[in-house]
Tab-separated table of C-alpha atoms and ligand atoms in Angstrom:
chain	number	residue	atom	x	y	z
A	126	MET	CA	-11.011	18.292	14.854
A	127	PRO	CA	-10.556	21.154	17.112
A	128	ALA	CA	-13.153	24.258	15.988
A	129	LEU	CA	-10.161	26.597	15.709
A	130	LEU	CA	-8.475	25.035	13.062
A	131	GLU	CA	-11.292	24.375	10.762
A	132	LEU	CA	-11.412	28.383	10.533
A	133	LEU	CA	-7.596	28.867	9.901
A	134	LYS	CA	-6.840	25.847	7.425
A	135	ASP	CA	-7.410	28.279	4.528
A	136	GLY	CA	-3.740	29.116	5.395
A	137	ALA	CA	-5.453	32.810	5.458
A	138	PHE	CA	-5.171	35.918	8.256
A	139	HIS	CA	-8.008	35.446	10.741
A	140	SER	CA	-8.414	38.194	13.306
A	141	GLY	CA	-8.800	37.321	17.260
A	142	GLU	CA	-11.741	39.393	17.093
A	143	LYS	CA	-13.342	36.862	14.504
A	144	LEU	CA	-12.115	33.570	15.434
A	145	GLY	CA	-13.492	34.815	18.969
A	146	GLU	CA	-16.794	35.618	17.578
A	147	ALA	CA	-17.261	32.304	15.387
A	148	LEU	CA	-15.861	30.191	18.358
A	149	GLY	CA	-18.152	32.242	21.032
A	150	ILE	CA	-15.232	32.595	23.175
A	151	SER	CA	-12.861	35.363	24.495
A	152	ARG	CA	-9.984	36.536	22.442
A	153	ALA	CA	-7.844	35.190	25.420
A	154	ALA	CA	-9.346	31.896	24.999
A	155	VAL	CA	-7.985	32.161	21.118
A	156	TRP	CA	-5.035	32.849	21.940
A	157	LYS	CA	-4.523	29.993	24.632
A	158	GLN	CA	-6.338	27.528	21.834
A	159	LEU	CA	-3.767	28.249	19.739
A	160	GLN	CA	-1.437	27.937	21.902
A	161	GLN	CA	-2.708	24.529	22.234
A	162	LEU	CA	-2.813	23.871	18.271
A	163	GLU	CA	0.555	24.624	18.308
A	164	SER	CA	2.402	22.776	21.332
A	165	GLN	CA	-0.168	19.878	21.177
A	166	LEU	CA	-0.352	18.947	17.282
A	167	GLY	CA	3.302	20.938	16.039
A	168	LEU	CA	1.534	23.652	13.639
A	169	THR	CA	2.990	26.684	13.531
A	170	ILE	CA	1.112	29.580	13.680
A	171	HIS	CA	2.080	33.401	12.638
A	172	LYS	CA	1.202	36.108	14.493
A	173	VAL	CA	0.895	39.381	12.532
A	174	PRO	CA	-0.281	42.716	14.926
A	175	GLY	CA	-2.851	43.907	12.767
A	176	LYS	CA	-3.668	41.135	11.000
A	177	GLY	CA	-4.068	38.505	12.847
A	178	TYR	CA	-3.293	34.424	13.043
A	179	CYS	CA	-2.686	32.562	10.042
A	180	LEU	CA	-0.835	29.068	9.697
A	181	SER	CA	1.822	28.616	8.120
A	182	GLN	CA	0.476	26.911	5.768
A	183	ARG	CA	-2.894	26.367	4.219
A	184	ILE	CA	-3.917	21.842	5.294
A	185	SER	CA	-6.487	19.170	4.303
A	186	LEU	CA	-8.074	17.761	7.149
A	187	LEU	CA	-8.871	14.128	6.272
A	188	ASP	CA	-12.965	13.947	6.126
A	189	PRO	CA	-14.123	10.604	5.907
A	190	SER	CA	-17.291	11.144	4.561
A	191	ALA	CA	-15.621	11.619	1.725
A	192	ILE	CA	-13.528	8.646	1.441
A	193	ASP	CA	-14.660	6.112	-0.847
A	194	GLU	CA	-15.122	3.079	0.489
A	195	ARG	CA	-16.670	0.939	-2.772
A	196	PHE	CA	-13.877	-0.295	-3.800
A	197	LEU	CA	-12.304	-2.531	-0.784
A	198	GLY	CA	-15.869	-2.901	0.943
A	199	LEU	CA	-14.433	-1.622	3.712
A	200	GLN	CA	-16.463	-2.172	7.177
A	201	ARG	CA	-15.283	0.703	8.432
A	202	ILE	CA	-12.634	3.659	8.413
A	203	TYR	CA	-11.147	4.280	12.334
A	204	LEU	CA	-10.186	8.372	11.827
A	205	SER	CA	-8.693	9.803	14.493
A	206	GLU	CA	-6.375	12.831	15.280
A	207	THR	CA	-3.727	11.493	16.473
A	208	LEU	CA	-2.195	7.740	17.207
A	209	ASP	CA	1.091	6.413	17.650
A	210	SER	CA	0.624	4.331	14.834
A	211	THR	CA	-1.671	3.837	12.207
A	212	ASN	CA	-0.538	-0.071	11.701
A	213	ALA	CA	-0.327	-0.768	15.287
A	214	GLU	CA	-3.457	0.640	16.136
A	215	ALA	CA	-5.500	-1.515	13.143
A	216	LEU	CA	-3.280	-4.725	14.869
A	217	ARG	CA	-4.587	-3.892	18.498
A	218	LEU	CA	-8.058	-3.675	16.646
A	219	ILE	CA	-7.174	-6.828	14.698
A	220	SER	CA	-6.649	-8.571	18.294
A	221	GLN	CA	-10.275	-7.161	19.502
A	222	ARG	CA	-11.791	-9.082	16.716
A	223	LYS	CA	-13.040	-5.851	14.963
A	224	PRO	CA	-14.810	-7.329	11.050
A	225	LEU	CA	-12.124	-6.823	8.115
A	226	PRO	CA	-11.615	-5.420	6.055
A	227	PHE	CA	-11.222	-1.817	7.668
A	228	LEU	CA	-8.671	1.124	7.117
A	229	VAL	CA	-7.414	2.911	10.105
A	230	LEU	CA	-6.256	6.577	9.648
A	231	SER	CA	-4.756	9.424	11.477
A	232	GLU	CA	-4.142	12.900	10.867
A	233	GLN	CA	-0.380	12.674	12.694
A	234	GLN	CA	1.716	9.656	14.676
A	235	THR	CA	3.835	10.293	17.274
A	236	SER	CA	5.676	6.455	16.398
A	237	GLY	CA	4.914	6.127	13.148
A	238	ARG	CA	7.281	2.991	12.338
A	239	GLY	CA	9.596	2.368	9.372
A	240	ARG	CA	11.099	-0.221	8.347
A	241	ARG	CA	13.882	-1.997	9.437
A	242	GLY	CA	12.867	-0.578	13.169
A	243	ARG	CA	13.282	2.617	11.710
A	244	THR	CA	10.624	6.224	12.666
A	245	TRP	CA	8.222	7.508	10.077
A	246	VAL	CA	7.993	11.351	10.370
A	247	SER	CA	4.484	11.598	10.894
A	248	PRO	CA	3.347	15.378	11.444
A	249	PHE	CA	-0.394	16.421	11.811
A	250	GLY	CA	-2.543	17.087	8.531
A	251	ALA	CA	0.889	16.852	6.456
A	252	ASN	CA	0.697	13.189	5.220
A	253	LEU	CA	-1.325	10.072	4.667
A	254	TYR	CA	-0.262	7.382	6.899
A	255	TYR	CA	-3.067	4.996	6.006
A	256	SER	CA	-3.323	1.050	6.971
A	257	LEU	CA	-5.255	-1.168	5.709
A	258	ALA	CA	-6.050	-4.621	7.606
A	259	ILE	CA	-7.186	-7.255	5.250
A	260	GLN	CA	-7.491	-11.309	6.004
A	261	LEU	CA	-5.196	-13.584	3.711
A	262	VAL	CA	-6.600	-17.152	2.858
A	263	GLN	CA	-3.395	-19.529	2.463
A	264	GLY	CA	-1.524	-16.521	3.389
A	265	ALA	CA	2.009	-17.572	2.388
A	266	GLN	CA	0.926	-18.055	-1.493
A	267	GLN	CA	-0.548	-14.887	-1.206
A	268	LEU	CA	1.873	-12.931	0.539
A	269	GLU	CA	4.621	-13.789	-1.984
A	270	GLY	CA	5.234	-10.094	-4.015
A	271	LEU	CA	2.801	-8.837	-1.780
A	272	SER	CA	4.258	-6.147	-0.989
A	273	LEU	CA	5.490	-5.107	-4.116
A	274	VAL	CA	1.827	-5.127	-5.708
A	275	ILE	CA	1.193	-2.702	-3.299
A	276	GLY	CA	3.764	-0.661	-4.030
A	277	LEU	CA	2.556	-0.621	-7.343
A	278	ALA	CA	-1.001	0.830	-6.439
A	279	VAL	CA	0.944	3.389	-4.373
A	280	LEU	CA	3.141	4.217	-7.747
A	281	ARG	CA	-0.434	4.934	-9.644
A	282	THR	CA	-1.893	6.619	-6.938
A	283	ILE	CA	1.132	8.998	-6.599
A	284	GLU	CA	1.346	9.481	-11.033
A	285	GLU	CA	-2.405	10.551	-10.528
A	286	ALA	CA	-1.632	13.050	-8.389
A	287	GLY	CA	0.622	14.349	-11.070
A	288	VAL	CA	3.562	13.220	-10.372
A	289	THR	CA	5.685	11.849	-13.636
A	290	ASN	CA	8.803	10.887	-12.963
A	291	ALA	CA	8.412	8.529	-9.799
A	292	GLY	CA	9.831	4.479	-10.157
A	293	LEU	CA	10.189	1.560	-7.272
A	294	LYS	CA	13.318	0.642	-5.344
A	295	TRP	CA	13.046	-2.766	-4.532
A	296	PRO	CA	11.150	-3.940	-2.316
A	297	ASN	CA	8.702	-1.388	-1.712
A	298	ASP	CA	9.613	2.651	-2.295
A	299	ILE	CA	9.028	5.321	-3.942
A	300	LEU	CA	11.173	7.185	-5.142
A	301	VAL	CA	11.660	10.555	-7.123
A	302	GLY	CA	15.513	10.572	-8.379
A	303	HIS	CA	17.238	9.769	-5.462
A	304	LYS	CA	14.489	11.045	-3.312
A	305	LYS	CA	11.604	8.981	-1.367
A	306	MET	CA	8.390	9.906	-1.288
A	307	ALA	CA	6.692	6.953	0.021
A	308	GLY	CA	7.297	3.836	2.100
A	309	ILE	CA	4.927	0.471	2.788
A	310	LEU	CA	5.022	-1.389	5.738
A	311	LEU	CA	3.636	-4.680	5.873
A	312	GLU	CA	2.665	-6.806	9.630
A	313	LEU	CA	1.471	-9.699	9.969
A	314	VAL	CA	-0.360	-11.991	12.618
A	315	GLY	CA	-1.650	-15.666	12.301
A	316	ASP	CA	-0.721	-18.406	10.858
A	317	PRO	CA	1.212	-17.610	7.648
A	318	ALA	CA	0.519	-21.069	6.216
A	319	ASP	CA	-3.215	-21.213	6.758
A	320	ILE	CA	-5.488	-17.650	7.954
A	321	CYS	CA	-3.472	-14.574	8.689
A	322	HIS	CA	-4.239	-10.774	8.894
A	323	VAL	CA	-2.199	-8.237	7.154
A	324	VAL	CA	-1.648	-4.709	7.989
A	325	ILE	CA	-0.538	-2.949	4.853
A	326	GLY	CA	0.448	0.496	6.374
A	327	VAL	CA	1.570	2.965	3.536
A	328	GLY	CA	3.242	6.643	4.299
A	329	ILE	CA	3.318	9.058	1.388
A	330	ASN	CA	4.601	11.955	1.907
A	331	VAL	CA	1.594	14.478	0.379
A	332	ASN	CA	1.317	18.125	1.418
A	333	MET	CA	5.201	18.259	3.526
A	334	LEU	CA	7.161	21.041	2.763
A	335	SER	CA	9.127	21.242	5.908
A	336	SER	CA	9.927	19.209	8.807
A	337	LYS	CA	10.665	20.115	12.662
A	338	ASP	CA	11.953	16.490	12.937
A	339	GLU	CA	14.714	15.256	11.398
A	340	ILE	CA	14.422	13.167	8.573
A	341	ASP	CA	17.863	10.481	7.631
A	342	ARG	CA	17.308	10.237	4.013
A	343	PRO	CA	16.654	12.350	1.356
A	344	TRP	CA	12.557	13.193	0.642
A	345	THR	CA	10.273	14.688	-1.476
A	346	SER	CA	6.544	15.434	-0.816
A	347	LEU	CA	3.554	15.713	-3.330
A	348	LEU	CA	3.343	18.863	-2.800
A	349	CYS	CA	6.993	19.746	-3.387
A	350	GLU	CA	6.645	18.030	-6.814
A	351	THR	CA	3.763	19.161	-8.179
A	352	GLY	CA	3.061	22.705	-6.093
A	353	ILE	CA	-0.437	21.223	-6.013
A	354	LEU	CA	-1.938	21.262	-2.004
A	355	GLN	CA	-3.688	17.833	-2.134
A	356	ASP	CA	-6.552	16.685	-1.014
A	357	ARG	CA	-5.669	14.035	1.137
A	358	SER	CA	-9.354	12.428	1.576
A	359	GLN	CA	-9.193	12.104	-2.144
A	360	LEU	CA	-6.100	10.463	-2.200
A	361	ALA	CA	-7.061	7.835	0.475
A	362	SER	CA	-9.848	7.272	-2.184
A	363	ARG	CA	-7.835	6.809	-4.963
A	364	LEU	CA	-5.438	4.848	-3.143
A	365	ASN	CA	-8.372	2.284	-1.809
A	366	HIS	CA	-9.407	1.970	-5.458
A	367	HIS	CA	-5.685	1.420	-6.602
A	368	ILE	CA	-5.079	-1.210	-3.582
A	369	SER	CA	-8.323	-3.058	-4.375
A	370	HIS	CA	-7.357	-3.044	-7.865
A	371	TYR	CA	-4.166	-4.196	-7.784
A	372	LEU	CA	-5.051	-7.039	-5.041
A	373	GLY	CA	-7.619	-8.328	-6.862
A	374	LEU	CA	-5.340	-9.245	-9.348
A	375	HIS	CA	-3.071	-10.368	-7.539
A	376	ARG	CA	-5.479	-13.140	-5.130
A	377	LEU	CA	-6.892	-14.057	-8.902
A	378	ASN	CA	-3.006	-14.925	-10.756
A	379	GLY	CA	-0.502	-14.506	-8.261
A	380	PHE	CA	2.457	-12.120	-8.628
A	381	THR	CA	3.793	-13.556	-12.085
A	382	THR	CA	1.343	-11.062	-13.811
A	383	LEU	CA	2.428	-8.193	-12.451
A	384	MET	CA	6.304	-8.613	-12.457
A	385	ASP	CA	6.748	-7.126	-16.135
A	386	GLU	CA	5.025	-4.012	-14.828
A	387	TRP	CA	6.901	-3.783	-11.824
A	388	ARG	CA	10.137	-4.086	-13.779
A	389	ALA	CA	8.922	-1.358	-16.203
A	390	ALA	CA	9.060	0.954	-12.971
A	391	ASP	CA	12.004	-0.499	-11.513
A	392	LEU	CA	14.405	2.574	-11.099
A	393	TRP	CA	17.668	0.600	-10.173
A	394	MET	CA	17.809	-2.618	-12.906
A	395	GLY	CA	21.161	-2.690	-14.275
A	396	ARG	CA	22.930	-0.366	-11.277
A	397	GLU	CA	25.485	-1.376	-9.042
A	398	VAL	CA	23.873	-2.088	-5.566
A	399	ARG	CA	24.887	-2.704	-2.034
A	400	LEU	CA	22.396	-5.341	-0.503
A	401	SER	CA	22.078	-4.983	3.733
A	402	SER	CA	20.856	-7.105	6.121
A	403	GLY	CA	21.122	-6.880	10.009
A	404	VAL	CA	24.053	-8.942	9.644
A	405	GLY	CA	25.987	-8.194	6.480
A	406	GLU	CA	26.186	-6.524	2.790
A	407	VAL	CA	26.041	-7.609	-0.562
A	408	ALA	CA	27.367	-5.764	-3.349
A	409	GLY	CA	26.829	-6.547	-6.930
A	410	THR	CA	24.532	-5.169	-10.126
A	411	SER	CA	20.725	-5.129	-9.761
A	412	LEU	CA	19.199	-7.908	-11.959
A	413	GLY	CA	15.732	-6.581	-10.897
A	414	ILE	CA	13.046	-8.668	-9.648
A	415	ASP	CA	12.221	-12.394	-10.079
A	416	GLU	CA	8.505	-14.182	-10.399
A	417	ARG	CA	8.222	-14.361	-6.753
A	418	GLY	CA	9.245	-10.437	-6.057
A	419	GLY	CA	12.523	-11.320	-5.638
A	420	LEU	CA	16.110	-9.340	-5.813
A	421	ARG	CA	18.614	-10.768	-8.637
A	422	LEU	CA	21.628	-10.054	-7.729
A	423	LEU	CA	24.736	-10.515	-10.214
A	424	VAL	CA	27.296	-11.199	-7.377
A	425	GLY	CA	31.100	-11.735	-8.888
A	426	GLY	CA	30.089	-13.222	-11.822
A	427	ALA	CA	26.627	-15.454	-10.445
A	428	GLU	CA	23.623	-14.772	-10.119
A	429	GLN	CA	21.717	-14.447	-6.630
A	430	VAL	CA	18.587	-13.984	-5.349
A	431	PHE	CA	17.325	-12.472	-1.936
A	432	CYS	CA	13.841	-12.499	-0.643
A	433	GLY	CA	12.440	-10.681	2.367
A	434	GLY	CA	11.209	-7.264	3.968
A	435	GLU	CA	13.837	-7.075	6.613
A	436	LEU	CA	16.574	-6.583	3.423
A	437	SER	CA	18.004	-2.949	2.384
A	438	LEU	CA	19.080	-1.708	-0.897
A	439	ARG	CA	21.365	1.150	-1.477
A	440	LEU	CA	23.265	2.371	-4.436
A	441	ARG	CA	27.135	1.437	-4.116
A	442	ASP	CA	28.270	4.919	-4.836
A	443	ASP	CA	25.757	6.262	-2.349
A	444	SER	CA	27.712	7.480	0.449
B	160	BTN	C1	9.402	2.082	5.324
B	160	BTN	O1	10.271	2.424	6.192
B	160	BTN	O2	9.492	3.047	4.123
B	160	BTN	C2	7.819	2.013	5.593
B	160	BTN	C3	7.220	3.380	6.301
B	160	BTN	C4	5.964	3.174	6.446
B	160	BTN	C5	5.070	4.211	7.403
B	160	BTN	C6	3.528	3.864	7.378
B	160	BTN	S1	2.657	5.328	7.534
B	160	BTN	C7	1.475	4.162	8.095
B	160	BTN	C8	1.541	3.235	8.492
B	160	BTN	N1	1.660	3.117	9.686
B	160	BTN	C9	3.334	2.920	10.721
B	160	BTN	O3	3.232	3.571	11.568
B	160	BTN	N2	4.055	2.871	9.482
B	160	BTN	C10	3.316	3.200	7.807
């Protein structure tokens, strides 16, 4: 991490002279580094004559030594300043046969992946970009409801951070009202009928107040909802804890025993919805989820159940 950023992360003004002294470089070199922070990391730095320089917003940088790895028995945490995508990196590390389970975190993603080919906007130091790689034995069986279970873990992490009105939208979006706060992307390698590896990618909007890149859906963040700048390392630790808890329950009992908990958090149960896939769209009333994590829809008086990660749900009146 650039030492200059460590000095600026408090969001207060620092004079060029003091920064230069602290880093043992000239004021001109400070100026050059400030420009690099802006151009390479996309940070906004205010320059006020007589006061100096400050970040547009205080920033919480990731500190691997502050991330609790006990709960998941992690072999290693891979922390990067910048990556294309933490999921892509986790898949590369799996193909290099790195010991599992491991966690990949990054301060920013340049090609963050969302579901259904979307982009996940991932500015530097603002949010959590988290990919956990684990091995599943008896893959297909363990996959049932897995992404919904991770949704519960993310929801509990968000609640613990002080958001009281978040809920779940099938299959695994975490919303506050109609605004998205977090999303989950599971990517699989290996044989789902035998041993396979799964990358559990979680994106949580944490300290983001605005975005330079356009986000095509209404969104919110922990900071927007609570007014508190979150410690992102602590949040990653809490997510480790909750994912470990729910993965344990899921491994032991399957999805069925978690179904009621998921239903209690389901924001769209009983609502008129549209379900779309790559090929078409179905409109109906959501009856919530079944014991396998599928979505039950009442369509023209008959119940149909839909499964699969490439489906997307909208409210029917949401234009
Ligand atoms: C969604 O579309 O709702 C899923 C978003 C998942 C984003 C996370 S951020 C960490 C991980 N790395 C990625 O490239 N995507 C996931």
